[in-house]
PDB file of C-alpha atoms and ligand atoms in Angstrom:
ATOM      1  CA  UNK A  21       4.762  -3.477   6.944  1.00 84.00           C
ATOM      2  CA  UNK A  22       8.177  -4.219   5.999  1.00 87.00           C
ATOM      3  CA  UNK A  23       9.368  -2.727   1.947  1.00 88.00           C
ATOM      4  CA  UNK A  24       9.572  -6.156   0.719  1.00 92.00           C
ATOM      5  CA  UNK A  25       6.076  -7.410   2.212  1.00 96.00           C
ATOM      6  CA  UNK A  26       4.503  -4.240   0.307  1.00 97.00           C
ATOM      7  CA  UNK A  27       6.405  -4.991  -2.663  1.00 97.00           C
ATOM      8  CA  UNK A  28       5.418  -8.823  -2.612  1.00 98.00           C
ATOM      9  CA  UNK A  29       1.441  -8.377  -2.017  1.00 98.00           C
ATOM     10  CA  UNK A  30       1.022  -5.718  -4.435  1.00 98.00           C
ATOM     11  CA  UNK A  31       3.057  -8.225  -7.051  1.00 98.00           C
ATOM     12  CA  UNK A  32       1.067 -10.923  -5.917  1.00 98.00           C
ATOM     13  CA  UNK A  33      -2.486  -9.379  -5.258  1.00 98.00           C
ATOM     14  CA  UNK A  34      -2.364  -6.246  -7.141  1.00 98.00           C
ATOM     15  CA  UNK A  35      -2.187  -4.349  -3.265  1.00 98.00           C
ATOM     16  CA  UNK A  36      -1.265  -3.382   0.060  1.00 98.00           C
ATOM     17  CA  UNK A  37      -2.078  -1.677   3.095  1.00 98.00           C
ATOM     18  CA  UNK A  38       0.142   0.437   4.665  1.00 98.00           C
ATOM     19  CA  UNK A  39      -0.792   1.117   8.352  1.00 98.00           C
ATOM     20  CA  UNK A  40      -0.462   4.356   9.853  1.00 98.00           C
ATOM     21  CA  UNK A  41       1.795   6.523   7.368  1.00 98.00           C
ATOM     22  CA  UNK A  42      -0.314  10.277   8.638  1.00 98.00           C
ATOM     23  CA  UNK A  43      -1.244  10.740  12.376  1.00 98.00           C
ATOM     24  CA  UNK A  44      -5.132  10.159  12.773  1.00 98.00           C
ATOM     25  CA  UNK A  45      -5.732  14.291  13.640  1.00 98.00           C
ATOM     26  CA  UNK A  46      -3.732  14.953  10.835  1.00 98.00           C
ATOM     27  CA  UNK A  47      -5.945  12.733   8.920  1.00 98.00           C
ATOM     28  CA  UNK A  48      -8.836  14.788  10.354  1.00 98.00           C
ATOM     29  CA  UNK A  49      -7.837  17.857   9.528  1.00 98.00           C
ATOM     30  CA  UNK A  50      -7.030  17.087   5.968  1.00 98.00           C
ATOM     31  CA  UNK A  51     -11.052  15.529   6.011  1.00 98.00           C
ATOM     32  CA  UNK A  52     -12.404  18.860   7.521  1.00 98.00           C
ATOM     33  CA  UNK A  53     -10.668  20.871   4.970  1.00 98.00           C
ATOM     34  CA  UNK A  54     -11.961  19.008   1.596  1.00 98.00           C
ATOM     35  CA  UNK A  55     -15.258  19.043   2.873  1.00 97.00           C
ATOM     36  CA  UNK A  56     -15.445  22.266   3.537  1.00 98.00           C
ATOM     37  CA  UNK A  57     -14.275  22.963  -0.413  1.00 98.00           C
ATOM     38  CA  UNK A  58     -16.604  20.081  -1.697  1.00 98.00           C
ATOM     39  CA  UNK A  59     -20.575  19.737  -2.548  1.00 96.00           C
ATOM     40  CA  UNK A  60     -22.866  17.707  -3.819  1.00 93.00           C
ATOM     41  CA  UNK A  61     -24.688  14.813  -3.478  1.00 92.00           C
ATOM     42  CA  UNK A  62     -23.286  10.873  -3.404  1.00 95.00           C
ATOM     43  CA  UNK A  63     -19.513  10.599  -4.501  1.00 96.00           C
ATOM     44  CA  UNK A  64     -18.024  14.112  -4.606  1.00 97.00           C
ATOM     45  CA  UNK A  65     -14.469  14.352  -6.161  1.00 97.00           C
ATOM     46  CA  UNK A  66     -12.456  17.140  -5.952  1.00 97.00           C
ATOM     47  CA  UNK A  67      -9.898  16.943  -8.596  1.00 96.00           C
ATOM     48  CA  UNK A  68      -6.327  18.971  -8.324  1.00 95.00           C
ATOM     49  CA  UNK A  69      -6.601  19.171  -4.794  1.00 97.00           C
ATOM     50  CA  UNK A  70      -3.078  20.203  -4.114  1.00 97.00           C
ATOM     51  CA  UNK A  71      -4.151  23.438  -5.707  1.00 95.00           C
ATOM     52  CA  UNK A  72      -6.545  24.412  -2.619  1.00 96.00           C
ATOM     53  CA  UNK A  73      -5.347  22.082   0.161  1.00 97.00           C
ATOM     54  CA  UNK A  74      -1.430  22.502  -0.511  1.00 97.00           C
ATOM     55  CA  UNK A  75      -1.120  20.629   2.859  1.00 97.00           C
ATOM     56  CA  UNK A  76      -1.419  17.113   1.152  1.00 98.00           C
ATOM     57  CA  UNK A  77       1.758  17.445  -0.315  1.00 98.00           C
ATOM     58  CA  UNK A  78       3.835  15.407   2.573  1.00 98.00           C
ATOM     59  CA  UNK A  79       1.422  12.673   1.301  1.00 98.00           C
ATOM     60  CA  UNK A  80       2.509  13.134  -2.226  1.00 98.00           C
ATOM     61  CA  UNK A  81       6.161  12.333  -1.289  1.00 98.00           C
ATOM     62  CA  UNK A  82       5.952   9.865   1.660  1.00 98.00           C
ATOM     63  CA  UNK A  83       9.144   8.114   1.528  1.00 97.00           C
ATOM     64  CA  UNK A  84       6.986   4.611   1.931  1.00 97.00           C
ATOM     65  CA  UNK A  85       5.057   5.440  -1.000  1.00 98.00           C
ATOM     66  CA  UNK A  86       8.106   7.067  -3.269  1.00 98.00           C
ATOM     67  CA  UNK A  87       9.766   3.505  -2.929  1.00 97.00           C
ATOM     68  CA  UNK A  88       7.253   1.468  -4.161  1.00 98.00           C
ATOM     69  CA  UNK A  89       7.139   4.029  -7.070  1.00 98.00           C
ATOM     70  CA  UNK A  90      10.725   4.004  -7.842  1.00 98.00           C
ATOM     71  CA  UNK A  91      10.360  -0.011  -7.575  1.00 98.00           C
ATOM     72  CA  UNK A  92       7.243  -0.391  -9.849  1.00 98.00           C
ATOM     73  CA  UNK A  93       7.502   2.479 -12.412  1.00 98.00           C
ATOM     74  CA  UNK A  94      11.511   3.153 -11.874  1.00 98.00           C
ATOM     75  CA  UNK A  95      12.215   6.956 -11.734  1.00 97.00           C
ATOM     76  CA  UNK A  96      12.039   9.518 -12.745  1.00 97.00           C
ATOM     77  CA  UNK A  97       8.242   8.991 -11.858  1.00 98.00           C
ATOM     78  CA  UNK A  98       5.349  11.733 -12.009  1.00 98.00           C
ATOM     79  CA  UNK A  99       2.426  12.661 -10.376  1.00 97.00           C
ATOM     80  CA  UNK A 100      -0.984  12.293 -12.325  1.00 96.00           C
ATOM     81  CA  UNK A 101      -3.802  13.445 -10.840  1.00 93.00           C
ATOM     82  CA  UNK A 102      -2.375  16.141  -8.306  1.00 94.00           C
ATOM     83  CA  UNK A 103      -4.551  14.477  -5.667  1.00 97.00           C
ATOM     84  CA  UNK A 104      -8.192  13.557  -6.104  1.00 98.00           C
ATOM     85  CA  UNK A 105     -10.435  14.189  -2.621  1.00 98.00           C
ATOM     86  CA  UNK A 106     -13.186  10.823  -3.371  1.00 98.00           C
ATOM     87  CA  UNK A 107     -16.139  11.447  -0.749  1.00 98.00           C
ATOM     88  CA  UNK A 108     -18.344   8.722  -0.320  1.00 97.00           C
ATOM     89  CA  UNK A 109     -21.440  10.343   2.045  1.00 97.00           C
ATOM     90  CA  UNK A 110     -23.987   8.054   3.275  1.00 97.00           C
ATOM     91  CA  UNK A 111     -26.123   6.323   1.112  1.00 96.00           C
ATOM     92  CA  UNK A 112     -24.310   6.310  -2.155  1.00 95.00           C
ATOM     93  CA  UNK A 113     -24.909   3.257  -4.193  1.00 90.00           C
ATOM     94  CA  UNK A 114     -21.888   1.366  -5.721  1.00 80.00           C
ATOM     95  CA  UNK A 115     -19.292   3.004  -8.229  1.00 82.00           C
ATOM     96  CA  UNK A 116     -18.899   0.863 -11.522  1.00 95.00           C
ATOM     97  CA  UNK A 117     -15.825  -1.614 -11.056  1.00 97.00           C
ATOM     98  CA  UNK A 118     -12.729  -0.405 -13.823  1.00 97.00           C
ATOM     99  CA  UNK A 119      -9.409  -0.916 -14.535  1.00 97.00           C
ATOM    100  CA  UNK A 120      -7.291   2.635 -14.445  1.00 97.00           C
ATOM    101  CA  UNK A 121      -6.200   4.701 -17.267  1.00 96.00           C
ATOM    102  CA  UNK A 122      -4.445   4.523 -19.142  1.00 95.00           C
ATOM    103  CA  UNK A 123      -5.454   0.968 -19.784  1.00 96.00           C
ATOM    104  CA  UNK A 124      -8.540   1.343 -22.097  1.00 90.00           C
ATOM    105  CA  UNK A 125      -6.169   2.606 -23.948  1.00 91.00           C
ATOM    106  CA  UNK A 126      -3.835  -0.074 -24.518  1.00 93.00           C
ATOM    107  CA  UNK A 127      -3.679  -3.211 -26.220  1.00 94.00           C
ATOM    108  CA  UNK A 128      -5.144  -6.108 -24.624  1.00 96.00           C
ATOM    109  CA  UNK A 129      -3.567  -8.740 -22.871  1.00 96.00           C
ATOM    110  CA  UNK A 130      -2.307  -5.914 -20.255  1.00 96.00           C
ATOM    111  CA  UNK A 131       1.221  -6.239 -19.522  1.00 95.00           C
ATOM    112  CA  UNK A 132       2.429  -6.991 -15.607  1.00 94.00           C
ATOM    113  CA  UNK A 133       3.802  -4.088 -14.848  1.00 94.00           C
ATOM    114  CA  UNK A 134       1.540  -0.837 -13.718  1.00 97.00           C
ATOM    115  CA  UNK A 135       1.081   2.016 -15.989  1.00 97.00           C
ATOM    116  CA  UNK A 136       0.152   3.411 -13.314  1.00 98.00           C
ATOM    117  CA  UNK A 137       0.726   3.317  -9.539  1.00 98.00           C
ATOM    118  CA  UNK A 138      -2.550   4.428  -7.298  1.00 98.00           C
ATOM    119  CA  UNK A 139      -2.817   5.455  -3.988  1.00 98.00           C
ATOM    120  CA  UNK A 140      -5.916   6.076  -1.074  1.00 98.00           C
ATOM    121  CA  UNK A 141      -5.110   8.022   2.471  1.00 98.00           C
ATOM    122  CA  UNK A 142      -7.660   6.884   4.117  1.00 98.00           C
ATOM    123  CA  UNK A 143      -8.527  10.207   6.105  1.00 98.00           C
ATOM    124  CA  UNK A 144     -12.014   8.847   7.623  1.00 98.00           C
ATOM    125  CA  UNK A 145     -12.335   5.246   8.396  1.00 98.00           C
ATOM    126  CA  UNK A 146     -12.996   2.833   5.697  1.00 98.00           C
ATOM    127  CA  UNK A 147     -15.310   0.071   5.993  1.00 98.00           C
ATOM    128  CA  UNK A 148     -17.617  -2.457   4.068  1.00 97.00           C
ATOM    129  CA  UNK A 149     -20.393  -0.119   5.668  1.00 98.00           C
ATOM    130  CA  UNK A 150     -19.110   3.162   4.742  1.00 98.00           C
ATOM    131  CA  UNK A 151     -17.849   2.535   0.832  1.00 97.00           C
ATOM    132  CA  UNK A 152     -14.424   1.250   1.591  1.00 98.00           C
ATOM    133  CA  UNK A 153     -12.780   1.008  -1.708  1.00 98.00           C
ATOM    134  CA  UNK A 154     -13.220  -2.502  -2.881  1.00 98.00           C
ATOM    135  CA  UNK A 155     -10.863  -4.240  -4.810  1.00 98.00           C
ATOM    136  CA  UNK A 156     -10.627  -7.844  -7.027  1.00 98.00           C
ATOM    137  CA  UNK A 157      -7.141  -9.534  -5.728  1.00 98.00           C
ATOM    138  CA  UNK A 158      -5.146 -10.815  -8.707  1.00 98.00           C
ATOM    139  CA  UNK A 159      -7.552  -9.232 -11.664  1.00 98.00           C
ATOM    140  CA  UNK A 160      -3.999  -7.320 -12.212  1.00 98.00           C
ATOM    141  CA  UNK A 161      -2.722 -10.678 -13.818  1.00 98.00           C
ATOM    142  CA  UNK A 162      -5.545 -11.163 -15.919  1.00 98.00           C
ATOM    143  CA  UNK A 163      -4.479  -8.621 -18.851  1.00 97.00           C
ATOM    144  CA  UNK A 164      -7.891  -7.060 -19.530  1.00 97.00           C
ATOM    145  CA  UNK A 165     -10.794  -4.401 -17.999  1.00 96.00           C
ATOM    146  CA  UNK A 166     -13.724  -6.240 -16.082  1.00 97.00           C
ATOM    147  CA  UNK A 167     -16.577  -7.425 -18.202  1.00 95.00           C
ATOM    148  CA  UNK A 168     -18.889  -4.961 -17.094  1.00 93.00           C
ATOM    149  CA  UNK A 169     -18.936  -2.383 -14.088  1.00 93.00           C
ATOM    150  CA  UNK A 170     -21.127  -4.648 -11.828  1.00 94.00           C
ATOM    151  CA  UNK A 171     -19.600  -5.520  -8.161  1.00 94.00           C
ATOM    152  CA  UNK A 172     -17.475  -8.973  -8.867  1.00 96.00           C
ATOM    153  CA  UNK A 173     -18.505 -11.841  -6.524  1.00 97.00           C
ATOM    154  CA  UNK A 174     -14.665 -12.114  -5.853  1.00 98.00           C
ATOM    155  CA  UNK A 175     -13.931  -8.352  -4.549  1.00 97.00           C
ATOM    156  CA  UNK A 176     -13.114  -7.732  -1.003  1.00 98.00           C
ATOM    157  CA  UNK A 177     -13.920  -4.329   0.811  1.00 98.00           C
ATOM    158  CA  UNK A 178     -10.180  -2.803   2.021  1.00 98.00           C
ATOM    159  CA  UNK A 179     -11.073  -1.258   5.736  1.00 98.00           C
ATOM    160  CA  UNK A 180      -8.711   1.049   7.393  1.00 98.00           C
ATOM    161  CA  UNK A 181      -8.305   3.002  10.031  1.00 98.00           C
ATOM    162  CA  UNK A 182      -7.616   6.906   9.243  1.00 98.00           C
ATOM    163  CA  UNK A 183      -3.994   7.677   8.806  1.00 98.00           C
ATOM    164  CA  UNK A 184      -3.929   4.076   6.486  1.00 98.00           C
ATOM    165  CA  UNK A 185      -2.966   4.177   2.876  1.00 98.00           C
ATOM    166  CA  UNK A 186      -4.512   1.567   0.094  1.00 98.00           C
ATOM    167  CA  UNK A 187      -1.831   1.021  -2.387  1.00 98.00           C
ATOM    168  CA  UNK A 188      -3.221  -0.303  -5.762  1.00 98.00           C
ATOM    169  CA  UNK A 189      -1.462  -1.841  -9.388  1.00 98.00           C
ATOM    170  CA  UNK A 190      -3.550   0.365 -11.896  1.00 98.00           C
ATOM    171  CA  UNK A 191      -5.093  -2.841 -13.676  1.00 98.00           C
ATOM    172  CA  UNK A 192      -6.363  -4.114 -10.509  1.00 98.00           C
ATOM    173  CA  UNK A 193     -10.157  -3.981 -10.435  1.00 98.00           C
ATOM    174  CA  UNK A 194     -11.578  -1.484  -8.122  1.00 98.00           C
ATOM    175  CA  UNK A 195     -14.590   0.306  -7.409  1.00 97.00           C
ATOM    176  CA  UNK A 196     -15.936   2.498  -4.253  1.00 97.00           C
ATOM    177  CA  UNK A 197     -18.041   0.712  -2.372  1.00 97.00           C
ATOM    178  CA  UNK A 198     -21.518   1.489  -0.892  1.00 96.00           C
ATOM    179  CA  UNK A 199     -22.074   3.852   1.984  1.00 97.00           C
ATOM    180  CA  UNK A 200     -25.082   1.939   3.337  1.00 97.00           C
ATOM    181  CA  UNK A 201     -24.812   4.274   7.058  1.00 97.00           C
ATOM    182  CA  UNK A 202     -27.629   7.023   7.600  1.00 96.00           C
ATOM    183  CA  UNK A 203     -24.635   9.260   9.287  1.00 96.00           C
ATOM    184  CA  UNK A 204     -20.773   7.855   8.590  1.00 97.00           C
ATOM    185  CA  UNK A 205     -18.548   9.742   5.930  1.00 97.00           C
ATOM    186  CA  UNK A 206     -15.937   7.975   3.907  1.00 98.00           C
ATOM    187  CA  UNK A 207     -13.352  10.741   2.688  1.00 98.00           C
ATOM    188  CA  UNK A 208      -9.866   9.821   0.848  1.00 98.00           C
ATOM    189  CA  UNK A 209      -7.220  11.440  -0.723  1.00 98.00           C
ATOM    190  CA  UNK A 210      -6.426   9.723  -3.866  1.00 98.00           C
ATOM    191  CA  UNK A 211      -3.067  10.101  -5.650  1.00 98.00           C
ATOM    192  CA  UNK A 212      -1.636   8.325  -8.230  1.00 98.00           C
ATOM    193  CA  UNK A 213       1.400   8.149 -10.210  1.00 98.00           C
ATOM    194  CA  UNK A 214       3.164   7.304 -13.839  1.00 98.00           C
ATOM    195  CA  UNK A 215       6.267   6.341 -14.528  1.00 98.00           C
ATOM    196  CA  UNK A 216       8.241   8.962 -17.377  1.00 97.00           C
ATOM    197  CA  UNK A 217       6.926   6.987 -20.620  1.00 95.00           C
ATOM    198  CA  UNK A 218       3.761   7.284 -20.047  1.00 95.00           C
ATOM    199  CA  UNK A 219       2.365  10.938 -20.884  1.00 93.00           C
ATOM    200  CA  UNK A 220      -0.086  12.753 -18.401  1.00 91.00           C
ATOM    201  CA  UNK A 221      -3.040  14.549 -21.263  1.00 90.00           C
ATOM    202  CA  UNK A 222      -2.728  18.251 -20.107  1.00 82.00           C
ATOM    203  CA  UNK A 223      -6.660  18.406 -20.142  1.00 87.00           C
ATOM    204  CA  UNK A 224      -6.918  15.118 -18.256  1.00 92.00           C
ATOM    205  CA  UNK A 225      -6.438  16.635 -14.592  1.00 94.00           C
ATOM    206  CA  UNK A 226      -6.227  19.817 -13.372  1.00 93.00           C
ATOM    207  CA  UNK A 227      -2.858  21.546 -13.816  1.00 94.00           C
ATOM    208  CA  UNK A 228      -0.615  23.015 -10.719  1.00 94.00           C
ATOM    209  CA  UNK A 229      -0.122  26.827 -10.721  1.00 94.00           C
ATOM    210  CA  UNK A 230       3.926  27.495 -11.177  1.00 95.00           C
ATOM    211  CA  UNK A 231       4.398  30.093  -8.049  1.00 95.00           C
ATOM    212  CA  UNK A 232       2.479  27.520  -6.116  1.00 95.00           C
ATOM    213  CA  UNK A 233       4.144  24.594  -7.330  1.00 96.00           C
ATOM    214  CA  UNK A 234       8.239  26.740  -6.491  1.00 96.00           C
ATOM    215  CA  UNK A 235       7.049  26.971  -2.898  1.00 96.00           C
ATOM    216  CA  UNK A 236       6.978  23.524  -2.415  1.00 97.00           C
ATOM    217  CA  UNK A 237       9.378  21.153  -1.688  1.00 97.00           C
ATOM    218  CA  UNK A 238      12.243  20.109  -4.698  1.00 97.00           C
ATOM    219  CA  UNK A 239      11.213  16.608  -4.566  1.00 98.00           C
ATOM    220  CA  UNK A 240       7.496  17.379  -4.727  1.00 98.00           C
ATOM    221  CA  UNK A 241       8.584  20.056  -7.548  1.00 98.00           C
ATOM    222  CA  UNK A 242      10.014  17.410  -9.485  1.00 98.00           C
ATOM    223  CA  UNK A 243       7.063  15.121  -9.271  1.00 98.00           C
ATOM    224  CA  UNK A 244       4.578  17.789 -10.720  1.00 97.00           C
ATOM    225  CA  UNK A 245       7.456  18.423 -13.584  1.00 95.00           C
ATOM    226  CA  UNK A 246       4.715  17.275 -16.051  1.00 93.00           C
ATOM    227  CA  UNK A 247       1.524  19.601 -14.317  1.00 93.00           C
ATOM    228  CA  UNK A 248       2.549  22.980 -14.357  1.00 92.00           C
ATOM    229  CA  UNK A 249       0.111  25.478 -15.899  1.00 90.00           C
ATOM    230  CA  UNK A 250       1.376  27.052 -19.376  1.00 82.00           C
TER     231      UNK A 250
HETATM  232  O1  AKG B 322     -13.067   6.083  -4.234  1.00 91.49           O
HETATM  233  C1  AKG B 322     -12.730   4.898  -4.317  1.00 91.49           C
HETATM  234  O2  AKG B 322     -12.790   4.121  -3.365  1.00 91.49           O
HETATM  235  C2  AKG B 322     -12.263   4.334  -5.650  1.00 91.49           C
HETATM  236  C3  AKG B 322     -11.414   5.283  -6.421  1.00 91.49           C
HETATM  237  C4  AKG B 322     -11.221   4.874  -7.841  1.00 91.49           C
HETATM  238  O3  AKG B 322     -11.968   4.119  -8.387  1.00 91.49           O
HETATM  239  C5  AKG B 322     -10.079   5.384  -8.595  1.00 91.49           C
HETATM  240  O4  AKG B 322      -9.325   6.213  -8.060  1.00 91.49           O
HETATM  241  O5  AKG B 322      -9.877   4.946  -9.744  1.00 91.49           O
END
């Protein structure tokens, strides 16, 4: 999809699918490895995932993704979460439909702009079957959090293919949907992203460690300015 397209639906909707930004065995690989760190039953995160999978971070600074950044939160811009693995395994029931922080926190009518930029690599497929994320187009205009964390009757299940990235305003409202398969995983690498005014809690998300974090690249370094461990 061309910059401007991107730029448009995600001004217009509240998001945008970008097709094909990580080669499907790449895609794989990254899947193999999370699950092989995660546990549990129903939706599994596994927050700070650069820490133990320090392979995601071409995904951190795709150039696709670093230019809608720079055009919705201007620069310098941060990351947030350091990655967030979201598994959805077969038969989970719905997640509750939100707004992202750090809305919640702020002062109602919302204001147009994102306070915060979210991204899903789709590293499985994503379907309507298998908990696709599902989002509400437009409830980014509306300047408050759903009424409640029921599915809306408006939302729309986002299916992808893996290698596909979801791109998200942080007031749209999204949920993960239901894996209703006996035997399909839905696995995604969530990252998301603030623009400099708006200040990361240090106990929010897990923190990067510094030796880690100088072996990376400098524009990945700059990115986690605000998560290095103390
Ligand atoms: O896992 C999903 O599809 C939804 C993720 C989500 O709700 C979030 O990152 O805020």
């Amino acid at each position: 999809m061309a910059v401007d397209d991107a730029r448009r639906q995600i001004e217009q909707r509240g998001y945008c699918l970008l097709k094909g930004l990580l080669a499907p065995d790449a895609a794989a690989r990254l899947d193999a490895r999370a699950r092989a760190l995660m546990a549990g039953d129903g939706y599994v995160n596994l927050e700070g995932a650069l820490e133990p999978i320090p392979d995601l971070a071409p995904l951190c600074t795709h150039p696709a993704i670093m230019d809608l950044c720079a055009h919705f939160l201007g620069t310098p811009f941060y990351l947030a979460n350091n990655v967030c693995m979201k598994w959805v395994q077969p038969g989970t029931t719905t997640g509750g439909l939100h707004a992202d922080w750090p809305l919640g926190q702020v002062k109602e009518p919302y204001p147009r702009w994102p306070l915060l930029l979210q991204t899903m690599w789709m590293l499985t497929d994503f379907s309507s079957e298998n908990g696709a994320t599902c989002v509400v187009p437009e409830s980014h205009l509306w300047g408050q959090p759903p009424p409640g964390r029921a599915p809306d009757p408006r939302e729309v299940a986002i299916a992808g293919d893996p290698g596909d990235v979801l791109v998200w305003h942080g007031a749209l409202w999204h949920r993960s949907g239901d894996n209703n398969t006996i035997d399909r995983q839905r696995m995604g690498a969530n990252i998301a992203y603030i623009p400099q005014w708006v200040h990361r809690p240090p106990d929010m998300w897990p923190n990067i460690a510094r030796d880690l974090c100088r072996r990376f690249p400098t524009d990945l370094q700059q990115l986690l300015t605000r998560s290095l461990e103390t």
